[in-house]
CSV table of C-alpha atoms and ligand atoms in Angstrom, one decimal:
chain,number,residue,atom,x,y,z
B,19,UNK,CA,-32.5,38.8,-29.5
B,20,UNK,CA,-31.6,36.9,-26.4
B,21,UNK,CA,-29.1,38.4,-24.0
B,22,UNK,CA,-25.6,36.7,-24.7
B,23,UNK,CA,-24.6,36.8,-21.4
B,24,UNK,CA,-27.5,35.0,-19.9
B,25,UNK,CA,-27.1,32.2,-22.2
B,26,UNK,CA,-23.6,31.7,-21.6
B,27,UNK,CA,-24.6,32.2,-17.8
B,28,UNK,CA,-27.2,29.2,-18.6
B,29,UNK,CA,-24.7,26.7,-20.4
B,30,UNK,CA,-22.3,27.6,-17.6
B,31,UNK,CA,-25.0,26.3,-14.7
B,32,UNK,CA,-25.7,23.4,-17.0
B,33,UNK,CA,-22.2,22.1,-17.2
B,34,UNK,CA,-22.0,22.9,-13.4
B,35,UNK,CA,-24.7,20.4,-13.2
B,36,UNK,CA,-23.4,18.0,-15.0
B,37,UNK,CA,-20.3,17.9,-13.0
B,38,UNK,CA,-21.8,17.7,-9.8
B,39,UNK,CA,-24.1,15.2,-11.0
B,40,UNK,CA,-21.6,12.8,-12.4
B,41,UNK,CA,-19.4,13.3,-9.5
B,42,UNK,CA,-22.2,12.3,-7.1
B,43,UNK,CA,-22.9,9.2,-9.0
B,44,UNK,CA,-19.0,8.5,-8.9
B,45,UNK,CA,-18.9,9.2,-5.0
B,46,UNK,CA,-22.5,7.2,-4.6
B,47,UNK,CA,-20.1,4.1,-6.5
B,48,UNK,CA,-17.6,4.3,-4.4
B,49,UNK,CA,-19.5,4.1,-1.3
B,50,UNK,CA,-21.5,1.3,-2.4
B,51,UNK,CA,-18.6,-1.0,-3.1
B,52,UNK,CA,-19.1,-4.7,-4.4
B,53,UNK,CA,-22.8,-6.3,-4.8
B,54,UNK,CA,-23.5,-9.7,-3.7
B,55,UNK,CA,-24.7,-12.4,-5.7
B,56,UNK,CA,-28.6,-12.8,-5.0
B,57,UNK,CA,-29.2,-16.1,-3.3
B,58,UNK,CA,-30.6,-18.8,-5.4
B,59,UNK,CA,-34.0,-20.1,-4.5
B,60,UNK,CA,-33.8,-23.0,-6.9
B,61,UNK,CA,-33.3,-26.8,-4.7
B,62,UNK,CA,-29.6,-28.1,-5.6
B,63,UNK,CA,-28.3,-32.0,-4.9
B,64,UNK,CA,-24.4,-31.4,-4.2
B,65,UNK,CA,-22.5,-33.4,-6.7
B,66,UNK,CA,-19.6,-33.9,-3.9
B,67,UNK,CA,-21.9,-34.8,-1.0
B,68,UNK,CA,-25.1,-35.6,-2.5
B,69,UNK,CA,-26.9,-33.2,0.2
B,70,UNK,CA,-30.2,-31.3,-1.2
B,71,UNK,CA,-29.9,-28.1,-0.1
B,72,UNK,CA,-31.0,-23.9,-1.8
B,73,UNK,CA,-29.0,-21.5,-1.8
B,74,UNK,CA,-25.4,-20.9,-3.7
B,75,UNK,CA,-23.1,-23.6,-2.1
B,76,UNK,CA,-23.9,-26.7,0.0
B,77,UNK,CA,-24.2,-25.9,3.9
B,78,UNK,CA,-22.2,-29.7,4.3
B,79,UNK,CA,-19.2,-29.4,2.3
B,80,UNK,CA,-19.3,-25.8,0.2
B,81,UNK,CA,-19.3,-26.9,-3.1
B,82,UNK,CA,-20.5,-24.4,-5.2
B,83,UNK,CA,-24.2,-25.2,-6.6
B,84,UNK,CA,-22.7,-23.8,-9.9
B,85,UNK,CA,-20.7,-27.2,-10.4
B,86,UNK,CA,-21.9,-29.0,-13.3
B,87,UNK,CA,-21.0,-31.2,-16.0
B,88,UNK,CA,-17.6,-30.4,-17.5
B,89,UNK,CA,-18.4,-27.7,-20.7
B,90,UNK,CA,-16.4,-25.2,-22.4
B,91,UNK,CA,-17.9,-22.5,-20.3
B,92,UNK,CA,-16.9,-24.2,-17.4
B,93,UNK,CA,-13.5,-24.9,-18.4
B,94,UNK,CA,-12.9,-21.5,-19.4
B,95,UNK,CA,-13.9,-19.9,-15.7
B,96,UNK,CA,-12.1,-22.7,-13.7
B,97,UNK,CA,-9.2,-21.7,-15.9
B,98,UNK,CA,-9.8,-18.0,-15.2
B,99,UNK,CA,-10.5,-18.6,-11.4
B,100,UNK,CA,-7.0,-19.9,-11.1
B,101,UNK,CA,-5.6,-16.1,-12.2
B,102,UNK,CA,-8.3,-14.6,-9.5
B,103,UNK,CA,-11.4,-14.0,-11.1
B,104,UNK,CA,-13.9,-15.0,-9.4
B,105,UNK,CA,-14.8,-14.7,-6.0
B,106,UNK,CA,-11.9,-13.4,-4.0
B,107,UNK,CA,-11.0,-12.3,-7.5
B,108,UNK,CA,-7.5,-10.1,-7.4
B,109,UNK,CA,-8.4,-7.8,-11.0
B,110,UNK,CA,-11.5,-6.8,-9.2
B,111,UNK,CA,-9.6,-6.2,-5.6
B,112,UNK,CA,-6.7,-3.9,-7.3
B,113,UNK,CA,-9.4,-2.3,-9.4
B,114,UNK,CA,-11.2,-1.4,-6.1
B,115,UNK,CA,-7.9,-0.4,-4.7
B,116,UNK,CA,-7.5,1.8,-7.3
B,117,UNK,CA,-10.9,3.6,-7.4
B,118,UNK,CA,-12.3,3.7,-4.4
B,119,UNK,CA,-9.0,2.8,-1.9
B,120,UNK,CA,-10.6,4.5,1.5
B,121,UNK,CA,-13.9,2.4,1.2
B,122,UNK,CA,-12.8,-0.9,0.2
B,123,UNK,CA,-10.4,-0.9,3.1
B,124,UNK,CA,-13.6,0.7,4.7
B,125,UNK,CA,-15.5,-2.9,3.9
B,126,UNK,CA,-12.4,-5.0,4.7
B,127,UNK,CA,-12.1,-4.0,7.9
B,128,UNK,CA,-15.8,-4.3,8.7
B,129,UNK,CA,-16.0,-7.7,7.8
B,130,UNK,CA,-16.7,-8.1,4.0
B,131,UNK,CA,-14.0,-10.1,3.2
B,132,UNK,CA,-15.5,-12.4,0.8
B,133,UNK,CA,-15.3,-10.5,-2.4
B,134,UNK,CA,-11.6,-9.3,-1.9
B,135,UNK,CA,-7.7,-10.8,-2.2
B,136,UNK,CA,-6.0,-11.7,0.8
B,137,UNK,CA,-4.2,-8.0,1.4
B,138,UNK,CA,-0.6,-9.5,2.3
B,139,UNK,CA,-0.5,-12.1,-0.7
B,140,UNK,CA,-1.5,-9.6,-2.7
B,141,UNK,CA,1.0,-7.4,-1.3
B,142,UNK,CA,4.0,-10.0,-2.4
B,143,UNK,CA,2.0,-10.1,-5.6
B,144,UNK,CA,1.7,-7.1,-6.9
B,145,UNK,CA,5.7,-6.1,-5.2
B,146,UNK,CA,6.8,-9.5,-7.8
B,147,UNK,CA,5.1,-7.0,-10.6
B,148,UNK,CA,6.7,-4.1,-9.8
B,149,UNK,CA,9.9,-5.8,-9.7
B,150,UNK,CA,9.6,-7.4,-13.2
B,151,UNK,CA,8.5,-4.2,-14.8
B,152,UNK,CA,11.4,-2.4,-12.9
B,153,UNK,CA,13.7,-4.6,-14.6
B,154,UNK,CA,11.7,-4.5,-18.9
B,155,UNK,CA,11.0,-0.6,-18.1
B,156,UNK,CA,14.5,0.6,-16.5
B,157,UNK,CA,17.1,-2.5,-16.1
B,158,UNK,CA,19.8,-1.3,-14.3
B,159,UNK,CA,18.4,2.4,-13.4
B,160,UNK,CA,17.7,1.5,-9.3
B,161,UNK,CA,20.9,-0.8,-9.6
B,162,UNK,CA,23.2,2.1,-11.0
B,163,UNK,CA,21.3,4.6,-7.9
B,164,UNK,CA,21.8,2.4,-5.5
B,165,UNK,CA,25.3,1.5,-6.0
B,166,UNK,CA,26.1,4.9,-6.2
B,167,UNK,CA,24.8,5.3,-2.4
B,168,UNK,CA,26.7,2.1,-1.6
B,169,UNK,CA,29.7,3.6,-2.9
B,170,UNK,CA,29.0,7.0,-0.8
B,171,UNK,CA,28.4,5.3,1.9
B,172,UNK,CA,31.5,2.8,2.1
B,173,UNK,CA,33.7,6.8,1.3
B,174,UNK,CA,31.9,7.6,4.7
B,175,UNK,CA,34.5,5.1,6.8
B,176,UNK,CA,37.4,6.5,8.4
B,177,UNK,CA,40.6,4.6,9.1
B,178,UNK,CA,41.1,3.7,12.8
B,179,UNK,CA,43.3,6.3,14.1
B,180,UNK,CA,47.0,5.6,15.5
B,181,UNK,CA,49.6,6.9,17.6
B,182,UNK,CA,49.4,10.6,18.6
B,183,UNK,CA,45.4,10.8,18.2
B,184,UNK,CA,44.5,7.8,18.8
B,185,UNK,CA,43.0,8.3,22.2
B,186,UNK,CA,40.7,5.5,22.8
B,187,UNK,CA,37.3,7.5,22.9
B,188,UNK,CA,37.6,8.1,19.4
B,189,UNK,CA,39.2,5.0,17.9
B,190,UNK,CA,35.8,3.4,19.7
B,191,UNK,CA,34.1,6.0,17.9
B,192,UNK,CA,34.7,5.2,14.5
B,193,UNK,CA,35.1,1.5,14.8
B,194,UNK,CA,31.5,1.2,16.3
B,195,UNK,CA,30.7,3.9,13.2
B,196,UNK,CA,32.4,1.9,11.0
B,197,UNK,CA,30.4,-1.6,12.0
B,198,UNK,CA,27.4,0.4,11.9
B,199,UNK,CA,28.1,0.8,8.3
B,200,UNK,CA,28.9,-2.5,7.2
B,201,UNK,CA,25.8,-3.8,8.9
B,202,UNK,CA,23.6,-1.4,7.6
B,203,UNK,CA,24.9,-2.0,3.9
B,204,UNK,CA,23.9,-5.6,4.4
B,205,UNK,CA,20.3,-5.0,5.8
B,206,UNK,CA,19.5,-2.6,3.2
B,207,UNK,CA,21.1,-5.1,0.4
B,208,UNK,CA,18.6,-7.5,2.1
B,209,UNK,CA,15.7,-5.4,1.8
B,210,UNK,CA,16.4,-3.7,-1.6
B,211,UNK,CA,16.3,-8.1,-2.5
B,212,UNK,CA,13.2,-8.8,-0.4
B,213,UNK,CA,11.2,-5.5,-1.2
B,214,UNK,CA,7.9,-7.2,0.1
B,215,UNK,CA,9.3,-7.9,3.3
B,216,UNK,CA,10.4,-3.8,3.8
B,217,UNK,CA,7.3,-3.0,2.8
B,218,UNK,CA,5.7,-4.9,5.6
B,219,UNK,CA,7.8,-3.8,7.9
B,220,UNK,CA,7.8,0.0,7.2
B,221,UNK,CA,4.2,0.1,6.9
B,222,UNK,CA,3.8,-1.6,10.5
B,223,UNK,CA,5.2,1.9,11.7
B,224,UNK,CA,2.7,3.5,9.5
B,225,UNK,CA,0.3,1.4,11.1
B,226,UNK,CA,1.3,2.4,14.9
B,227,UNK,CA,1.5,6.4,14.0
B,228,UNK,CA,-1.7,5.9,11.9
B,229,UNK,CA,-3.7,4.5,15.0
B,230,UNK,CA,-2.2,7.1,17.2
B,231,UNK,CA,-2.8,10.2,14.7
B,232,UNK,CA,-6.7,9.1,13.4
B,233,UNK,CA,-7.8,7.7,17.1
B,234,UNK,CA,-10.6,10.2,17.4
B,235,UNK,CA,-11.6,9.6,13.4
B,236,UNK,CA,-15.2,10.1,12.9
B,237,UNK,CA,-15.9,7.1,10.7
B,238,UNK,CA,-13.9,4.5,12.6
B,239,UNK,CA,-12.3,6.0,16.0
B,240,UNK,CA,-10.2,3.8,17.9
B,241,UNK,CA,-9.2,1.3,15.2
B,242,UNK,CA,-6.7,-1.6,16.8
B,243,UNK,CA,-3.7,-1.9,15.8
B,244,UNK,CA,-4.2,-5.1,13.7
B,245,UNK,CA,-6.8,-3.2,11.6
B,246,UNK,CA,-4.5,-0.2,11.1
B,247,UNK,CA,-2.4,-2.8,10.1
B,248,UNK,CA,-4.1,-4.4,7.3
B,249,UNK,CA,-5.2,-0.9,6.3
B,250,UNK,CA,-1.6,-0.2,6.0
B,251,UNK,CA,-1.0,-3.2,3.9
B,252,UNK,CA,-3.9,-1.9,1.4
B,253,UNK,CA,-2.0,1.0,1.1
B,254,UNK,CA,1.0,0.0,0.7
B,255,UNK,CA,-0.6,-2.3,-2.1
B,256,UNK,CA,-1.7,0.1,-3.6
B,257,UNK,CA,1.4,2.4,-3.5
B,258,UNK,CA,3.2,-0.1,-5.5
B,259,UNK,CA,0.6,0.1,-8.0
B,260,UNK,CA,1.2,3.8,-8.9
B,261,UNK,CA,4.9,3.1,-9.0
B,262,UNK,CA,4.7,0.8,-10.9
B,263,UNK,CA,2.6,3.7,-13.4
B,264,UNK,CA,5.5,6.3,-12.4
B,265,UNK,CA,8.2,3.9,-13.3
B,266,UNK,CA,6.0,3.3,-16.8
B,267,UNK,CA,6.1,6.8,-17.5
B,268,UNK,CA,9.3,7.9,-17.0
B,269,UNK,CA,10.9,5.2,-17.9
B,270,UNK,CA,13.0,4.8,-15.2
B,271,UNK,CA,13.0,6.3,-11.3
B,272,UNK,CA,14.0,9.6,-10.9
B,273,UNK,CA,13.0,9.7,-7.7
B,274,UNK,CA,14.4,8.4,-4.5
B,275,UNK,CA,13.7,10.7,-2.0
B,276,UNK,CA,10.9,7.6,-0.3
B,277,UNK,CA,10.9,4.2,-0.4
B,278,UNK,CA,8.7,4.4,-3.3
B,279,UNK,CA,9.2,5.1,-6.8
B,280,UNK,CA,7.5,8.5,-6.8
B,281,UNK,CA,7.6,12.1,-5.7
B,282,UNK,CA,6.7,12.3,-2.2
B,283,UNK,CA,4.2,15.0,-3.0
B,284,UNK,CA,2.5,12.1,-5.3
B,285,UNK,CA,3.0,10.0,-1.8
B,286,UNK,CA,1.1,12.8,0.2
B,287,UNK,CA,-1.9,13.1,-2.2
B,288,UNK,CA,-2.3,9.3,-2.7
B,289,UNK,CA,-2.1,8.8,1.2
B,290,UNK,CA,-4.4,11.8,2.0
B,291,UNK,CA,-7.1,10.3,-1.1
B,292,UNK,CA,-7.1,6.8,1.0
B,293,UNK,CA,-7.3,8.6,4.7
B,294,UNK,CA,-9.9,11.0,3.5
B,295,UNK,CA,-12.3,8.0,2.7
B,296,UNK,CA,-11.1,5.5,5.5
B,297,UNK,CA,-11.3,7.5,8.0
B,298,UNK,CA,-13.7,10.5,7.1
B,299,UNK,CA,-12.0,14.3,8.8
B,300,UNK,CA,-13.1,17.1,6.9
B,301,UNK,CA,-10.2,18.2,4.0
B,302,UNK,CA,-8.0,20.0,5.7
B,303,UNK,CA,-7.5,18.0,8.7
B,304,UNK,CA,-7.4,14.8,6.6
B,305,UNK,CA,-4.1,16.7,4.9
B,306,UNK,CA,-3.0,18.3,8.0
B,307,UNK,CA,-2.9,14.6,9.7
B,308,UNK,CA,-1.2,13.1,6.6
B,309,UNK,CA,2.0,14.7,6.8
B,310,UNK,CA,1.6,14.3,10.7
B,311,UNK,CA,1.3,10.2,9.3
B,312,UNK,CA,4.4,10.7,7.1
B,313,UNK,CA,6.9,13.4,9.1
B,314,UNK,CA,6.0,10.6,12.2
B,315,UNK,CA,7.5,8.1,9.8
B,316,UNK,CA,10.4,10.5,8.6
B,317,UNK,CA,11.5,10.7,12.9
B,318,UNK,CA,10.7,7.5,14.1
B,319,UNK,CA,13.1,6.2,11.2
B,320,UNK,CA,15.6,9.0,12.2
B,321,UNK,CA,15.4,7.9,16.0
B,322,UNK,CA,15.6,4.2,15.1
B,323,UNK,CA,19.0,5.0,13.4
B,324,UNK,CA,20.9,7.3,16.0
B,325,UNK,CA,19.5,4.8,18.7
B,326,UNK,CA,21.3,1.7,15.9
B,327,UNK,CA,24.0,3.6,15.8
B,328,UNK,CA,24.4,4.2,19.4
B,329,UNK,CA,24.1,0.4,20.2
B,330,UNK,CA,26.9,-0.2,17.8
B,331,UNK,CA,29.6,2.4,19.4
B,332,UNK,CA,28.3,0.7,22.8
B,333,UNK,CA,28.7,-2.9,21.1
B,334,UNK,CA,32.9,-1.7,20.0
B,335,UNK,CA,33.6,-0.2,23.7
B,336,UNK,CA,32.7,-3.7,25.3
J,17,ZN,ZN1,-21.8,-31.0,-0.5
């Protein structure tokens, strides 16, 4: 009789195998990204510009050579084209998003452009989703939260002080405090109605920390600014994409501890998956240099807002 533990030692190293096997093919996927259509050898007369020309669209106008008579077929993909599929097709993009984040941003930034969605439409997109599904999923959960801060907040404004304490130091104090508050109640009311725009914004200081923490990256050192931008944008993209499964599953958002509705550990590891294939440290730097990313935010926010409130207890003394 065979030796039980040396079969279950065998089935053990097979499944190992496996795994590794299936995850290679998965990590050889991602890499590779989207294929190109081969290039038709076949002669074409453009139906727009009547030039005869091979190859997949007309090197005069750029009509596709696939324009032909109107059929069913063709009515049907025109009709589909208009929703993004296609070339430049915005299922595929988000899919790719999704999958392999770190390498598609990888290929936008290096030029192939072609088969993706234009990252900041798809950013306003894809924030209109989140929106609508915030309001079927859990109407009125963000609105109750955030009046609750609003409420808080408005509690935090003293009374300008009079007679015996009111030296002038202080009554400057708390009216520039005071201003500070009503302003900031109206610019977040503005960005909690124009959620794209914050987004944008916010991730523009992602995008200046980013190109200062990952300038000696191995795959792409010394990316601009612009292109941490745009990388920043994908991300962002795709962070309102796993909201939008958080809010879906919980029906509701119990967390508001970042600008997103998530746990900021679920932040962390989505950012690190993204920086790990973008920019290509080993593990643990790629983590260590995430929260580096994300604390940068945390104080650069935090400065931003004593410097705000500064200017606005300088702004009551004049
Ligand atoms: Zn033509």
């Amino acid at each position: 009789m065979k030796n039980p533990l040396k079969i279950l030692g065998k089935t053990i190293c097979t499944a190992y195998d496996r795994v590794c096997g299936t995850l290679s093919r998965i990590d050889s996927w991602q890499r590779k990204g989207v294929k190109v259509a081969p290039l038709s050898a076949e002669s074409h007369e453009c139906l727009n510009c009547h030039t005869t020309f091979t190859g997949n669209f007309c090197p005069r106008c750029g009509q596709s050579a696939g324009v032909s008579r109107f059929t069913f077929k063709h009515a049907i993909n025109k009709t589909l084209e208009v929703w993004g599929l296609g070339n430049r097709s915005l299922p595929r993009t988000l899919w790719h998003l999704i999958c392999r984040p770190g390498y598609m941003i990888g290929d936008y930034l290096d030029g192939r452009q072609a088969p993706y969605f234009p990252p900041i439409k798809m950013l306003f997109l894809v924030t209109t989703a989140f929106v609508v599904t915030q309001h079927i999923v859990a109407p009125g959960a963000m609105d109750g939260i955030y009046t609750d801060a609003t409420i808080s907040l408005s509690d935090k404004k003293l009374d300008i002080p009079n007679g015996e304490e009111a030296y002038k130091g202080k009554r400057i104090f708390i009216e520039g405090m005071n201003n500070f508050i009503d302003v900031f109640k109206n610019v977040t009311d503005f960005f909690r109605q124009n959620q794209a725009i914050e987004l944008v914004l916010s991730h523009s200081l992602f995008a200046l920390i980013a190109m200062r923490v990952f300038r000696r990256s191995p795959l792409r050192p010394n990316m601009n600014l612009t292109e941490c931008f745009f990388s920043q944008i994908l991300i962002a993209t795709q962070l309102m994409m796993v909201s939008m499964a958080c809010i879906i599953a919980t029906q509701g958002s119990k967390w508001i501890d970042n600008m997103y509705c998530m746990p900021t550990w679920l932040l962390l590891l989505v950012m690190f998956y993204d920086y790990k294939q973008l920019y290509g440290f080993s593990l643990l730097r790629t983590a260590w240099f995430t929260f580096k990313v994300l604390a940068g935010w945390w104080i650069m926010m935090f400065l931003l807002l004593v410097v705000w409130m500064a200017l606005s207890v300088a702004w009551a003394a004049i």
